[in-house]
Short mmCIF file of C-alpha atoms in Angstrom, two decimals:
data_model
loop_
_atom_site.label_atom_id
_atom_site.label_comp_id
_atom_site.label_asym_id
_atom_site.label_seq_id
_atom_site.Cartn_x
_atom_site.Cartn_y
_atom_site.Cartn_z
CA MET Y 1 -60.80 6.01 -5.88
CA ALA Y 2 -61.21 2.27 -6.06
CA SER Y 3 -60.02 -0.43 -3.71
CA TYR Y 4 -57.64 -3.15 -4.95
CA THR Y 5 -56.39 -6.37 -3.39
CA LEU Y 6 -52.84 -6.98 -4.56
CA GLN Y 7 -50.51 -9.93 -4.02
CA ILE Y 8 -47.15 -8.31 -3.28
CA ASN Y 9 -44.09 -10.19 -2.06
CA GLY Y 10 -46.26 -13.13 -1.07
CA LYS Y 11 -48.73 -11.07 0.98
CA LYS Y 12 -52.15 -9.66 0.23
CA LYS Y 13 -52.29 -5.87 0.43
CA GLN Y 14 -55.35 -3.62 0.22
CA VAL Y 15 -54.83 -0.27 -1.46
CA GLU Y 16 -57.04 2.56 -2.57
CA ALA Y 17 -55.99 4.44 -5.68
CA ASP Y 18 -57.26 5.89 -8.92
CA ALA Y 19 -57.45 3.20 -11.60
CA ASP Y 20 -54.70 4.73 -13.72
CA THR Y 21 -52.20 5.22 -10.86
CA PRO Y 22 -48.92 3.56 -11.87
CA MET Y 23 -47.85 0.63 -9.69
CA LEU Y 24 -44.59 2.47 -9.01
CA TRP Y 25 -46.45 5.09 -7.00
CA VAL Y 26 -48.69 2.55 -5.28
CA LEU Y 27 -45.59 0.64 -4.15
CA ARG Y 28 -43.68 3.71 -3.01
CA ASP Y 29 -46.40 6.02 -1.70
CA GLU Y 30 -49.15 3.68 -0.52
CA LEU Y 31 -47.18 0.61 0.60
CA ASN Y 32 -43.90 2.29 1.59
CA LEU Y 33 -41.83 -0.11 -0.53
CA LYS Y 34 -39.10 2.35 -1.48
CA GLY Y 35 -36.69 -0.08 -3.15
CA THR Y 36 -38.41 0.37 -6.50
CA LYS Y 37 -37.10 3.66 -7.88
CA PHE Y 38 -38.50 6.37 -10.12
CA GLY Y 39 -36.15 7.01 -13.00
CA CYS Y 40 -37.65 8.32 -16.22
CA GLY Y 41 -41.38 7.66 -15.85
CA ILE Y 42 -41.69 6.43 -19.45
CA GLY Y 43 -40.50 2.84 -19.11
CA GLN Y 44 -37.09 3.38 -20.70
CA CYS Y 45 -34.52 3.32 -17.89
CA GLY Y 46 -35.56 0.29 -15.82
CA ALA Y 47 -35.07 1.80 -12.35
CA CYS Y 48 -38.68 0.88 -11.55
CA THR Y 49 -38.39 -2.79 -12.58
CA ILE Y 50 -40.44 -5.28 -10.59
CA HIS Y 51 -41.63 -8.81 -11.33
CA LEU Y 52 -45.13 -9.45 -12.54
CA ASN Y 53 -45.78 -13.20 -12.41
CA GLY Y 54 -42.01 -13.70 -12.57
CA ASP Y 55 -41.37 -11.44 -15.55
CA ALA Y 56 -39.39 -8.19 -15.30
CA VAL Y 57 -41.66 -5.23 -16.06
CA ARG Y 58 -41.57 -1.45 -15.68
CA SER Y 59 -43.84 -0.50 -12.79
CA CYS Y 60 -44.13 3.11 -13.98
CA GLN Y 61 -46.13 1.86 -16.97
CA LEU Y 62 -48.52 -0.52 -15.15
CA PRO Y 63 -51.83 0.85 -13.87
CA VAL Y 64 -52.88 -0.51 -10.50
CA SER Y 65 -56.25 -1.46 -12.00
CA ALA Y 66 -54.55 -4.18 -14.07
CA MET Y 67 -52.66 -5.75 -11.17
CA GLU Y 68 -55.33 -7.70 -9.26
CA GLY Y 69 -54.86 -11.45 -9.60
CA ASN Y 70 -51.16 -11.15 -10.42
CA GLU Y 71 -48.12 -11.97 -8.30
CA ILE Y 72 -45.99 -8.86 -7.83
CA THR Y 73 -42.46 -9.06 -6.45
CA THR Y 74 -40.32 -6.07 -5.54
CA ILE Y 75 -36.67 -5.96 -4.50
CA GLU Y 76 -37.87 -6.24 -0.90
CA GLY Y 77 -39.50 -9.56 -1.80
CA LEU Y 78 -36.36 -11.23 -3.14
CA SER Y 79 -34.87 -11.76 0.29
CA GLU Y 80 -35.60 -10.44 3.76
CA LYS Y 81 -31.86 -10.20 4.49
CA GLY Y 82 -30.64 -9.06 1.07
CA ASP Y 83 -28.91 -12.39 0.52
CA HIS Y 84 -30.51 -13.58 -2.71
CA PHE Y 85 -27.78 -15.11 -4.89
CA VAL Y 86 -28.01 -12.21 -7.37
CA GLN Y 87 -27.69 -9.67 -4.55
CA LYS Y 88 -24.65 -11.59 -3.27
CA ALA Y 89 -23.08 -11.44 -6.74
CA TRP Y 90 -23.68 -7.67 -6.82
CA LYS Y 91 -21.86 -7.35 -3.49
CA THR Y 92 -19.02 -9.62 -4.60
CA HIS Y 93 -18.34 -7.39 -7.60
CA ASP Y 94 -19.03 -4.13 -5.75
CA VAL Y 95 -21.32 -3.11 -8.60
CA PRO Y 96 -23.10 0.04 -7.39
CA GLN Y 97 -21.60 3.46 -7.58
CA CYS Y 98 -24.53 5.79 -6.98
CA GLY Y 99 -26.71 2.66 -6.67
CA TYR Y 100 -29.87 4.26 -7.98
CA CYS Y 101 -30.48 1.82 -10.83
CA GLN Y 102 -29.33 -1.27 -8.98
CA THR Y 103 -32.66 -2.57 -7.72
CA GLY Y 104 -33.97 -2.49 -11.28
CA GLN Y 105 -30.76 -4.11 -12.55
CA ILE Y 106 -31.06 -6.87 -9.95
CA MET Y 107 -34.74 -7.50 -10.67
CA ASN Y 108 -33.98 -7.66 -14.39
CA THR Y 109 -31.16 -10.16 -13.74
CA VAL Y 110 -33.26 -12.40 -11.49
CA ALA Y 111 -36.00 -12.65 -14.15
CA PHE Y 112 -33.42 -13.21 -16.89
CA LEU Y 113 -31.70 -16.04 -15.00
CA LYS Y 114 -35.04 -17.65 -14.23
CA ARG Y 115 -35.77 -17.79 -17.98
CA ASN Y 116 -32.19 -18.66 -18.95
CA PRO Y 117 -30.30 -20.35 -16.09
CA ASN Y 118 -27.22 -21.11 -18.21
CA PRO Y 119 -26.69 -18.03 -20.37
CA SER Y 120 -23.80 -17.45 -22.72
CA GLU Y 121 -21.60 -14.39 -22.42
CA ALA Y 122 -23.42 -12.85 -25.39
CA GLU Y 123 -26.83 -13.50 -23.79
CA ILE Y 124 -25.66 -11.88 -20.55
CA ALA Y 125 -24.38 -8.85 -22.46
CA GLN Y 126 -27.70 -8.55 -24.28
CA ALA Y 127 -29.73 -8.88 -21.05
CA ALA Y 128 -27.59 -6.21 -19.35
CA HIS Y 129 -28.70 -3.67 -21.97
CA GLY Y 130 -32.29 -3.68 -20.68
CA ASN Y 131 -31.62 -1.13 -17.93
CA ILE Y 132 -29.73 2.15 -17.95
CA CYS Y 133 -26.92 2.84 -15.49
CA ARG Y 134 -25.92 6.49 -15.45
CA CYS Y 135 -22.64 5.59 -13.70
CA ALA Y 136 -21.83 3.15 -16.54
CA THR Y 137 -20.98 0.17 -14.32
CA TYR Y 138 -21.99 -2.17 -17.14
CA ASN Y 139 -18.80 -4.25 -16.97
CA LYS Y 140 -19.34 -4.88 -13.26
CA ILE Y 141 -23.01 -5.63 -13.91
CA LYS Y 142 -22.07 -8.21 -16.55
CA ASP Y 143 -19.47 -9.72 -14.19
CA ALA Y 144 -22.05 -9.96 -11.41
CA MET Y 145 -24.58 -11.52 -13.79
CA THR Y 146 -21.97 -14.10 -14.81
CA THR Y 147 -21.20 -14.90 -11.18
CA ALA Y 148 -24.91 -15.15 -10.34
CA ALA Y 149 -25.49 -17.49 -13.27
CA ALA Y 150 -22.67 -19.74 -12.06
CA THR Y 151 -23.78 -19.62 -8.41
CA LYS Y 152 -27.60 -19.94 -8.47
CA SER Y 153 -27.87 -20.27 -4.68
#
């Protein structure tokens, strides 16, 4: 096992892990950051989405050995009180049913709105297709994304 210094949610964290250990498992098992979920393990569903230098990425596909020197943000790092404007929009529209995919959906939306702060309806619909929701709350997700884009605070 090797030792890694990671910048996670604005704080330096020391972890020991095998070089090929996916960040998902480092976050969940080593750092006890349980908001990032395991979904498919092959980078398709988006439940494990985190930010890497501000971009939405699948943590199940990122080896810990490639993470040093990068800024990693998890759902826990968006807001200590869960009151990030995207999280507020999710609450306004009562998006989650089972809720399992929602942290990935929210992280995807935050990165999308950072890149495109004034998206069209078509751009929102396209961005919403990046993550899978087994409860099919896609209409609520799109509504929440639209509200978040209009709010931005």
